[in-house]
Amino acid sequence: MTKSGTRVRFAPSPTGFLHVGGARTALFNWLFARKTGGEFLLRIEDTDRQRSTDEHTQVILDGLTWLGMDWDGELVFQGANLERHQQWADQILETGHAYMNDDAVWFRMPDETLAWEDDVYETVSFEGKGIKDWVILRSDRTPTYNFSVVADDIDMGITHVIRGSDHLSNTPKQLAVYQALGVDPPAFGHVPMIHGPDGKKLSKRHGATAVGDYRRQGFLPGAMTNFLCLLGWSPGNDRELYFNMDELVEAFSLDGIQKKSAVFDLTKLTWMNGQYLSRSLPAELVPLIESELAEKYGIDAAARAAHVERAVLAVRTRARTTLNVAYQVAVRLDAAFIERDEKAEKMLRQDLEGFRHALEQAARHLEQVSEEGWQVEELDASLRALAERLELGLGKIMQPIRIAITGGTVSEAVNELLVVVGKDASLRRIRAALEWEPTVSG
Ligand code: GLU
């Protein structure tokens, strides 16, 4: 037993990937356990033999680990407790709280009111009379969910059941089983459902629902946990960003969980991810983009470590995913990946002459800057001097250079960009862009 004695569990069925809703439930349990100095246990509810697989279990464990959660003790596999479930059912049968019908064991629902103080929904009550008797052991002697979950929660010494509010109507059945067994029930806290922006229950129609998909799309685990825990929980102040799990544990309490459903807002998650990327060190980001750089762009990050790091530092505040960091780094390392975006095309269409004039002047002018002088401050001064001499606004010089070097109109400051790309490569790109013609759009 731990000092607080708090024991919670996450009890996924290994019949699919780790859903973001499941991950959020796991996170609330984990945070509560860590906050109270208790234990967070995992129970794999693998009673559906047809659909449960080891691969799915592994995907769930990997997802939890990726999100920064650890668990205490051994994994519990529900399927291994079959005999125990049968014994408990027989015991209930003997005490008259259940009866046989068609070879199945049926639980006799009591008529009384079944109520509890929910950690989230406050007083919740159901009339036992309104709930029909139900099967606890099927004719093949396998237990049903509402029965095995109680048996396992008792066996595991669970003190708080924190789970989705879709289970609210299961709780009176489970309470009745606790009563029949003469065991004090744990505390219950039901967390609100997660909806899509249209107010409907979150599903694939709204986008990715698997934690693994977000991982593959270039989201950082820190941003993901931060985002997930704000789905239905609020710290009671305006704080939204938590840069590590310790901060989250510190801020968390069950009191902050809200009754109303939460909205999965991908724009917010993406923004949050950008915040995390901006604050990540190259040493943290490089390992996360290495394989994308190698596979998609044929760039060996280890062989070009200094160059990659410099580029990462320059682009991390303007990227929303690690995949986009990798793309921006690739563009800076290799001109082959320049793709002109719509705004760049527009500029070429509208003022090809001005574009070329600026680049011609810039090429001549920048050629004069020495290798040693190819530094952020020197280039800043140099570009300003050029704009002044040509009597052009700074933007009229900067934007063509930016487009020539990246293909787009948004990047780090141009002087910084020139340093990241390097003198020779920058000049090559500027000269190459002198030959660009606007793409004729259809
Ligand atoms: N396997 C159940 C689920 O995934 C567990 C529910 C519970 O926590 O009791 O919904």
Coordinates of C-alpha atoms and ligand atoms in Angstrom, one line a residue:
M1 CA 0.0 0.0 0.0
T2 CA 1.1 3.5 -0.8
K3 CA 0.9 6.4 1.7
S4 CA -2.4 7.6 0.4
G5 CA -3.8 4.2 -0.5
T6 CA -5.3 5.6 -3.6
R7 CA -5.5 3.0 -6.4
V8 CA -7.0 3.7 -9.8
R9 CA -7.0 1.8 -13.0
F10 CA -7.3 2.3 -16.7
A11 CA -9.2 -0.7 -18.2
P12 CA -9.0 -0.6 -22.0
S13 CA -10.4 -3.4 -24.2
P14 CA -7.6 -4.4 -26.7
T15 CA -9.9 -4.5 -29.6
G16 CA -8.5 -1.5 -31.5
F17 CA -6.1 1.4 -31.3
L18 CA -5.7 3.8 -28.4
H19 CA -8.5 6.3 -28.9
V20 CA -7.9 9.9 -27.8
G21 CA -10.9 9.5 -25.4
G22 CA -9.3 6.5 -23.8
A23 CA -6.0 8.3 -23.6
R24 CA -7.7 11.2 -21.8
T25 CA -9.4 8.8 -19.3
A26 CA -6.0 7.2 -18.7
L27 CA -4.4 10.6 -18.2
F28 CA -7.0 11.7 -15.6
N29 CA -6.4 8.4 -13.7
W30 CA -2.6 8.7 -14.0
L31 CA -2.6 12.4 -12.9
F32 CA -4.9 11.6 -9.9
A33 CA -2.7 8.7 -8.9
R34 CA 0.5 10.7 -9.1
K35 CA -1.1 13.7 -7.4
T36 CA -2.3 11.7 -4.5
G37 CA 0.8 9.5 -4.2
G38 CA -1.2 6.5 -5.1
E39 CA -1.0 3.8 -7.7
F40 CA -2.1 3.7 -11.4
L41 CA -2.9 0.1 -12.6
L42 CA -3.6 -1.2 -16.0
R43 CA -6.2 -3.9 -16.7
I44 CA -6.5 -5.2 -20.2
E45 CA -10.1 -6.2 -20.7
D46 CA -9.5 -9.0 -23.1
T47 CA -12.7 -11.0 -22.6
D48 CA -13.8 -10.5 -26.1
R49 CA -11.5 -13.3 -27.4
Q50 CA -12.4 -12.7 -31.1
R51 CA -11.4 -9.1 -31.2
S52 CA -8.7 -8.8 -28.6
T53 CA -5.2 -9.1 -29.8
D54 CA -1.7 -8.8 -28.4
E55 CA -0.9 -6.2 -31.1
H56 CA -3.7 -4.0 -29.9
T57 CA -2.5 -4.4 -26.3
Q58 CA 1.0 -3.3 -27.4
V59 CA -0.4 -0.3 -29.3
I60 CA -2.2 0.8 -26.2
L61 CA 0.9 0.4 -24.0
D62 CA 3.1 2.2 -26.5
G63 CA 0.6 5.0 -26.7
L64 CA 0.5 5.5 -23.0
T65 CA 4.3 5.4 -22.8
W66 CA 4.6 7.8 -25.6
L67 CA 2.3 10.2 -23.8
G68 CA 4.5 10.0 -20.7
M69 CA 2.4 7.7 -18.5
D70 CA 3.9 4.8 -16.5
W71 CA 1.9 2.2 -14.5
D72 CA 2.4 0.4 -11.3
G73 CA 2.8 -3.3 -10.9
E74 CA 2.0 -6.0 -13.4
L75 CA -0.6 -5.7 -16.1
V76 CA -3.8 -7.5 -15.2
F77 CA -5.4 -9.4 -18.0
Q78 CA -9.1 -9.8 -17.3
G79 CA -9.4 -13.0 -19.2
A80 CA -7.0 -14.7 -16.7
N81 CA -9.5 -14.1 -13.9
L82 CA -12.2 -16.3 -15.4
E83 CA -12.3 -18.8 -12.5
R84 CA -12.5 -16.1 -10.0
H85 CA -15.4 -14.5 -11.8
Q86 CA -17.2 -17.9 -11.8
Q87 CA -16.6 -18.3 -8.1
W88 CA -18.0 -14.9 -7.3
A89 CA -21.0 -15.6 -9.5
D90 CA -21.6 -18.8 -7.7
Q91 CA -21.3 -17.0 -4.4
I92 CA -23.9 -14.5 -5.5
L93 CA -26.2 -17.3 -6.6
E94 CA -25.9 -19.0 -3.2
T95 CA -26.8 -15.9 -1.3
G96 CA -29.9 -15.5 -3.5
H97 CA -28.9 -12.3 -5.3
A98 CA -28.9 -14.2 -8.5
Y99 CA -30.8 -17.0 -10.1
M100 CA -30.4 -19.5 -13.0
N101 CA -32.4 -19.1 -16.2
D102 CA -31.7 -20.8 -19.5
D103 CA -28.3 -21.9 -18.1
A104 CA -27.2 -18.3 -17.5
V105 CA -26.8 -16.7 -14.1
W106 CA -29.1 -13.7 -13.8
F107 CA -28.5 -10.9 -11.3
R108 CA -31.6 -10.0 -9.3
M109 CA -31.8 -6.2 -9.2
P110 CA -33.0 -4.8 -5.9
D111 CA -36.0 -2.4 -5.9
E112 CA -34.3 0.3 -3.9
T113 CA -32.7 3.5 -5.0
L114 CA -29.1 3.1 -6.0
A115 CA -27.2 6.4 -5.5
W116 CA -23.7 7.7 -5.2
E117 CA -21.8 10.9 -4.8
D118 CA -20.0 11.2 -8.1
D119 CA -16.7 13.0 -8.1
V120 CA -17.9 14.9 -11.2
Y121 CA -21.7 14.6 -11.4
E122 CA -22.4 15.0 -7.7
T123 CA -25.4 13.0 -6.5
V124 CA -26.5 10.5 -9.1
S125 CA -29.3 8.1 -8.4
F126 CA -31.2 5.4 -10.3
E127 CA -34.2 3.5 -9.2
G128 CA -33.4 -0.2 -8.9
K129 CA -37.0 -1.0 -9.9
G130 CA -36.4 0.6 -13.3
I131 CA -33.4 -1.7 -14.1
K132 CA -34.2 -5.2 -15.3
D133 CA -32.4 -8.2 -14.0
W134 CA -29.3 -8.9 -16.1
V135 CA -27.0 -11.8 -16.9
I136 CA -23.7 -11.9 -15.0
L137 CA -22.6 -15.3 -16.3
R138 CA -23.6 -16.5 -19.7
S139 CA -24.6 -20.1 -20.3
D140 CA -21.0 -20.8 -21.4
R141 CA -19.9 -19.5 -17.9
T142 CA -18.2 -16.4 -19.3
P143 CA -18.9 -13.2 -17.3
T144 CA -20.4 -10.0 -18.7
Y145 CA -18.8 -6.6 -18.4
N146 CA -20.7 -5.2 -15.5
F147 CA -20.0 -8.2 -13.4
S148 CA -16.3 -8.9 -14.2
V149 CA -15.4 -5.2 -13.8
V150 CA -16.7 -5.2 -10.2
A151 CA -14.9 -8.5 -9.3
D152 CA -11.7 -7.2 -10.7
D153 CA -12.0 -3.8 -9.2
I154 CA -12.5 -5.5 -5.8
D155 CA -9.6 -7.9 -6.3
M156 CA -7.3 -5.0 -7.4
G157 CA -8.2 -2.9 -4.4
I158 CA -9.4 0.0 -6.6
T159 CA -10.4 3.0 -4.5
H160 CA -11.6 5.4 -7.3
V161 CA -13.2 4.5 -10.6
I162 CA -12.6 7.3 -13.1
R163 CA -14.1 6.6 -16.5
G164 CA -16.2 8.0 -19.3
S165 CA -19.7 9.2 -18.6
D166 CA -21.0 6.7 -21.1
H167 CA -20.6 4.3 -18.1
L168 CA -23.0 6.3 -15.9
S169 CA -25.9 3.9 -16.4
N170 CA -23.6 0.9 -15.7
T171 CA -22.8 2.2 -12.2
P172 CA -26.1 1.4 -10.5
K173 CA -25.8 -2.2 -11.7
Q174 CA -22.3 -2.4 -10.4
L175 CA -23.3 -0.8 -7.1
A176 CA -25.9 -3.5 -6.7
V177 CA -23.2 -6.1 -7.2
Y178 CA -21.1 -4.5 -4.5
Q179 CA -24.1 -4.6 -2.2
A180 CA -24.8 -8.2 -3.0
L181 CA -21.2 -9.1 -2.2
G182 CA -21.2 -7.0 1.0
V183 CA -18.2 -5.0 -0.2
D184 CA -17.9 -1.2 0.1
P185 CA -17.9 0.3 -3.4
P186 CA -15.1 2.6 -4.6
A187 CA -15.6 6.3 -5.3
F188 CA -16.9 7.0 -8.9
G189 CA -16.0 9.9 -11.1
H190 CA -17.4 10.0 -14.6
V191 CA -15.7 12.2 -17.1
P192 CA -17.6 14.0 -19.9
M193 CA -17.6 12.7 -23.4
I194 CA -15.5 14.3 -26.1
H195 CA -17.4 15.8 -29.0
G196 CA -16.3 17.1 -32.4
P197 CA -16.8 20.7 -33.3
D198 CA -20.3 19.9 -34.6
G199 CA -21.4 18.7 -31.2
K200 CA -21.6 15.0 -32.2
K201 CA -19.6 12.4 -30.4
L202 CA -16.0 12.4 -31.6
S203 CA -15.5 9.9 -34.4
K204 CA -13.4 9.3 -37.5
R205 CA -15.7 11.7 -39.4
H206 CA -14.0 14.5 -37.4
G207 CA -10.5 13.4 -38.2
A208 CA -7.9 11.2 -36.6
T209 CA -9.1 9.6 -33.3
A210 CA -6.1 7.3 -32.7
V211 CA -3.3 8.6 -30.6
G212 CA -0.8 6.9 -32.9
D213 CA -2.1 8.9 -35.9
Y214 CA -1.2 12.1 -34.1
R215 CA 2.2 10.7 -33.4
R216 CA 2.7 10.0 -37.0
Q217 CA 1.4 13.4 -38.1
G218 CA 4.2 15.1 -36.1
F219 CA 2.5 16.0 -32.8
L220 CA 4.7 16.1 -29.7
P221 CA 3.6 13.9 -26.7
G222 CA 3.8 16.9 -24.4
A223 CA 1.4 19.0 -26.5
M224 CA -0.9 16.0 -26.8
T225 CA -1.1 15.3 -23.1
N226 CA -1.5 19.0 -22.4
F227 CA -4.3 19.2 -24.9
L228 CA -6.0 16.0 -23.8
C229 CA -6.1 17.0 -20.2
L230 CA -7.9 20.2 -21.0
L231 CA -10.7 18.2 -22.6
G232 CA -13.1 18.3 -19.7
W233 CA -10.7 19.5 -17.0
S234 CA -9.8 23.1 -16.1
P235 CA -7.3 24.3 -13.6
G236 CA -9.7 27.0 -12.5
N237 CA -7.6 29.8 -14.0
D238 CA -6.7 30.8 -17.5
R239 CA -3.6 28.7 -17.7
E240 CA -3.4 26.5 -20.8
L241 CA 0.2 25.5 -21.4
Y242 CA 2.0 23.1 -19.2
F243 CA 5.4 22.2 -20.4
N244 CA 5.9 19.0 -18.4
M245 CA 4.1 16.3 -16.6
D246 CA 5.2 17.6 -13.2
E247 CA 3.4 20.9 -13.8
L248 CA 0.3 19.0 -14.9
V249 CA 0.4 16.8 -11.8
E250 CA 0.8 19.8 -9.6
A251 CA -2.2 21.6 -11.2
F252 CA -4.6 18.6 -11.4
S253 CA -7.5 17.8 -9.2
L254 CA -10.8 15.9 -9.7
D255 CA -12.6 19.1 -8.7
G256 CA -11.6 20.7 -12.0
I257 CA -13.4 18.0 -14.1
Q258 CA -16.5 19.5 -15.7
K259 CA -19.8 17.9 -16.4
K260 CA -20.4 19.4 -19.8
S261 CA -19.0 17.6 -22.8
A262 CA -15.6 18.7 -24.2
V263 CA -14.9 19.8 -27.8
F264 CA -11.9 18.3 -29.6
D265 CA -10.6 21.4 -31.3
L266 CA -7.8 20.4 -33.8
T267 CA -6.9 24.0 -34.4
K268 CA -6.1 24.4 -30.7
L269 CA -4.1 21.2 -30.6
T270 CA -2.1 22.3 -33.6
W271 CA -1.5 25.7 -32.0
M272 CA -0.4 24.0 -28.8
N273 CA 1.9 21.8 -30.7
G274 CA 3.5 24.9 -32.3
Q275 CA 4.0 26.3 -28.8
Y276 CA 5.8 23.1 -27.8
L277 CA 7.9 23.0 -31.0
S278 CA 8.9 26.7 -30.4
R279 CA 10.3 25.8 -27.0
S280 CA 12.0 22.5 -27.9
L281 CA 15.7 22.4 -28.2
P282 CA 17.4 21.2 -31.4
A283 CA 18.7 18.3 -29.4
E284 CA 15.1 17.3 -28.7
L285 CA 13.8 18.0 -32.2
V286 CA 16.5 16.5 -34.4
P287 CA 15.8 12.9 -33.3
L288 CA 12.1 13.5 -34.1
I289 CA 12.7 14.5 -37.7
E290 CA 15.7 12.3 -38.6
S291 CA 13.7 9.5 -40.2
E292 CA 11.4 11.9 -42.1
L293 CA 14.5 13.7 -43.4
A294 CA 16.1 10.4 -44.5
E295 CA 13.0 8.8 -45.9
K296 CA 11.3 11.7 -47.6
Y297 CA 14.2 14.0 -48.5
G298 CA 17.2 11.6 -48.5
I299 CA 19.0 13.8 -46.0
D300 CA 21.4 12.3 -43.5
A301 CA 20.9 14.3 -40.4
A302 CA 23.9 12.9 -38.6
A303 CA 26.2 13.7 -41.5
R304 CA 25.0 17.2 -41.6
A305 CA 24.3 17.7 -37.9
A306 CA 25.5 21.3 -37.6
H307 CA 23.5 22.4 -40.6
V308 CA 20.4 20.6 -39.5
E309 CA 20.5 22.0 -36.0
R310 CA 20.9 25.6 -37.3
A311 CA 17.9 25.1 -39.6
V312 CA 15.8 23.6 -36.8
L313 CA 16.6 26.6 -34.6
A314 CA 15.5 28.9 -37.4
V315 CA 12.2 27.2 -38.3
R316 CA 10.9 25.7 -35.0
T317 CA 8.8 28.8 -34.1
R318 CA 7.1 28.7 -37.5
A319 CA 6.1 25.1 -37.7
R320 CA 3.1 23.3 -36.4
T321 CA 4.2 19.7 -36.6
T322 CA 7.5 17.9 -36.7
L323 CA 6.7 16.8 -40.3
N324 CA 6.6 20.5 -41.2
V325 CA 9.8 21.2 -39.3
A326 CA 11.4 18.4 -41.4
Y327 CA 10.1 19.9 -44.6
Q328 CA 11.3 23.4 -43.8
V329 CA 14.7 22.0 -42.8
A330 CA 14.9 20.1 -46.1
V331 CA 14.1 23.2 -48.1
R332 CA 17.0 25.0 -46.4
L333 CA 19.4 22.2 -47.0
D334 CA 18.5 21.3 -50.5
A335 CA 17.1 23.6 -53.3
A336 CA 15.4 20.6 -54.9
F337 CA 12.6 20.8 -52.3
I338 CA 11.7 24.4 -53.0
E339 CA 8.0 24.6 -54.0
R340 CA 6.6 27.9 -55.0
D341 CA 3.4 28.6 -53.0
E342 CA 0.4 30.5 -54.2
K343 CA 1.5 33.9 -52.8
A344 CA 4.9 33.6 -54.4
E345 CA 3.2 32.8 -57.7
K346 CA 1.0 35.8 -57.3
M347 CA 4.1 38.0 -56.8
L348 CA 5.7 36.6 -60.0
R349 CA 2.5 37.2 -61.9
Q350 CA 2.0 40.7 -60.7
D351 CA 5.5 42.1 -60.9
L352 CA 8.0 39.8 -62.5
E353 CA 10.1 42.8 -63.5
G354 CA 10.3 44.1 -59.9
F355 CA 11.0 40.6 -58.6
R356 CA 13.9 40.1 -61.0
H357 CA 15.3 43.6 -60.5
A358 CA 15.4 43.1 -56.7
L359 CA 17.1 39.8 -57.1
E360 CA 19.7 41.0 -59.6
Q361 CA 20.6 43.8 -57.3
A362 CA 20.6 41.6 -54.3
A363 CA 22.9 39.0 -56.0
R364 CA 25.4 41.6 -56.9
H365 CA 25.3 43.2 -53.6
L366 CA 25.5 40.0 -51.5
E367 CA 28.4 38.7 -53.6
Q368 CA 30.4 41.4 -52.0
V369 CA 29.8 40.2 -48.5
S370 CA 32.7 38.1 -47.3
E371 CA 32.3 34.5 -46.0
E372 CA 33.3 35.8 -42.5
G373 CA 30.8 38.7 -42.9
W374 CA 28.0 36.3 -43.8
Q375 CA 26.5 36.7 -40.3
V376 CA 23.1 37.8 -39.0
E377 CA 24.0 41.3 -38.0
E378 CA 26.3 42.1 -41.0
L379 CA 23.7 40.8 -43.4
D380 CA 21.0 42.9 -41.8
A381 CA 23.1 46.0 -42.2
S382 CA 24.0 45.1 -45.7
L383 CA 20.4 44.5 -46.8
R384 CA 19.3 47.8 -45.3
A385 CA 22.0 49.6 -47.1
L386 CA 20.9 48.0 -50.4
A387 CA 17.3 49.0 -49.9
E388 CA 18.4 52.5 -49.2
R389 CA 20.6 52.7 -52.2
L390 CA 17.8 51.4 -54.5
E391 CA 15.3 53.7 -52.7
L392 CA 13.1 50.7 -52.2
G393 CA 11.1 49.7 -49.1
L394 CA 12.9 46.9 -47.2
G395 CA 10.1 44.5 -48.0
K396 CA 10.6 45.0 -51.7
I397 CA 14.0 43.6 -51.3
M398 CA 13.4 41.0 -48.6
Q399 CA 10.3 39.3 -50.0
P400 CA 11.9 38.5 -53.4
I401 CA 14.9 37.0 -51.7
R402 CA 12.7 35.0 -49.3
I403 CA 10.7 33.6 -52.2
A404 CA 13.9 32.8 -54.2
I405 CA 15.3 30.9 -51.3
T406 CA 12.3 29.1 -49.8
G407 CA 9.6 29.3 -52.5
G408 CA 7.3 31.0 -50.0
T409 CA 6.5 34.3 -48.4
V410 CA 6.8 33.3 -44.7
S411 CA 10.1 32.4 -43.0
E412 CA 12.5 33.5 -40.4
A413 CA 14.1 37.0 -41.0
V414 CA 15.8 37.0 -44.4
N415 CA 19.3 37.8 -42.9
E416 CA 18.9 34.7 -40.7
L417 CA 17.6 32.7 -43.6
L418 CA 20.7 33.6 -45.6
V419 CA 22.9 32.4 -42.8
V420 CA 21.1 29.2 -42.4
V421 CA 21.3 28.4 -46.1
G422 CA 24.9 29.7 -46.5
K423 CA 26.5 32.1 -48.9
D424 CA 27.0 29.9 -52.0
A425 CA 23.7 28.2 -51.8
S426 CA 21.9 31.5 -51.2
L427 CA 23.5 33.1 -54.2
R428 CA 22.8 30.1 -56.4
R429 CA 19.1 30.2 -55.4
I430 CA 18.8 33.9 -56.1
R431 CA 20.3 33.5 -59.5
A432 CA 18.2 30.5 -60.3
A433 CA 15.1 32.5 -59.4
L434 CA 16.0 35.1 -62.0
E435 CA 15.0 32.6 -64.6
W436 CA 11.6 31.8 -63.0
E437 CA 8.5 32.3 -65.0
P438 CA 5.1 32.4 -63.3
T439 CA 3.3 29.1 -63.6
V440 CA 0.4 29.4 -65.9
S441 CA -2.6 28.4 -63.9
G442 CA -5.5 26.6 -65.5
Ligands
GLU1 N1 -13.3 -1.8 -20.8 C1 -14.2 -0.7 -20.4 C2 -14.1 0.4 -21.4 O1 -13.1 0.4 -22.2 C3 -13.8 -0.2 -19.0 C4 -14.8 0.6 -18.4 C5 -14.4 0.9 -16.9 O2 -13.5 1.7 -16.7 O3 -15.1 0.4 -16.1 O4 -15.0 1.2 -21.5

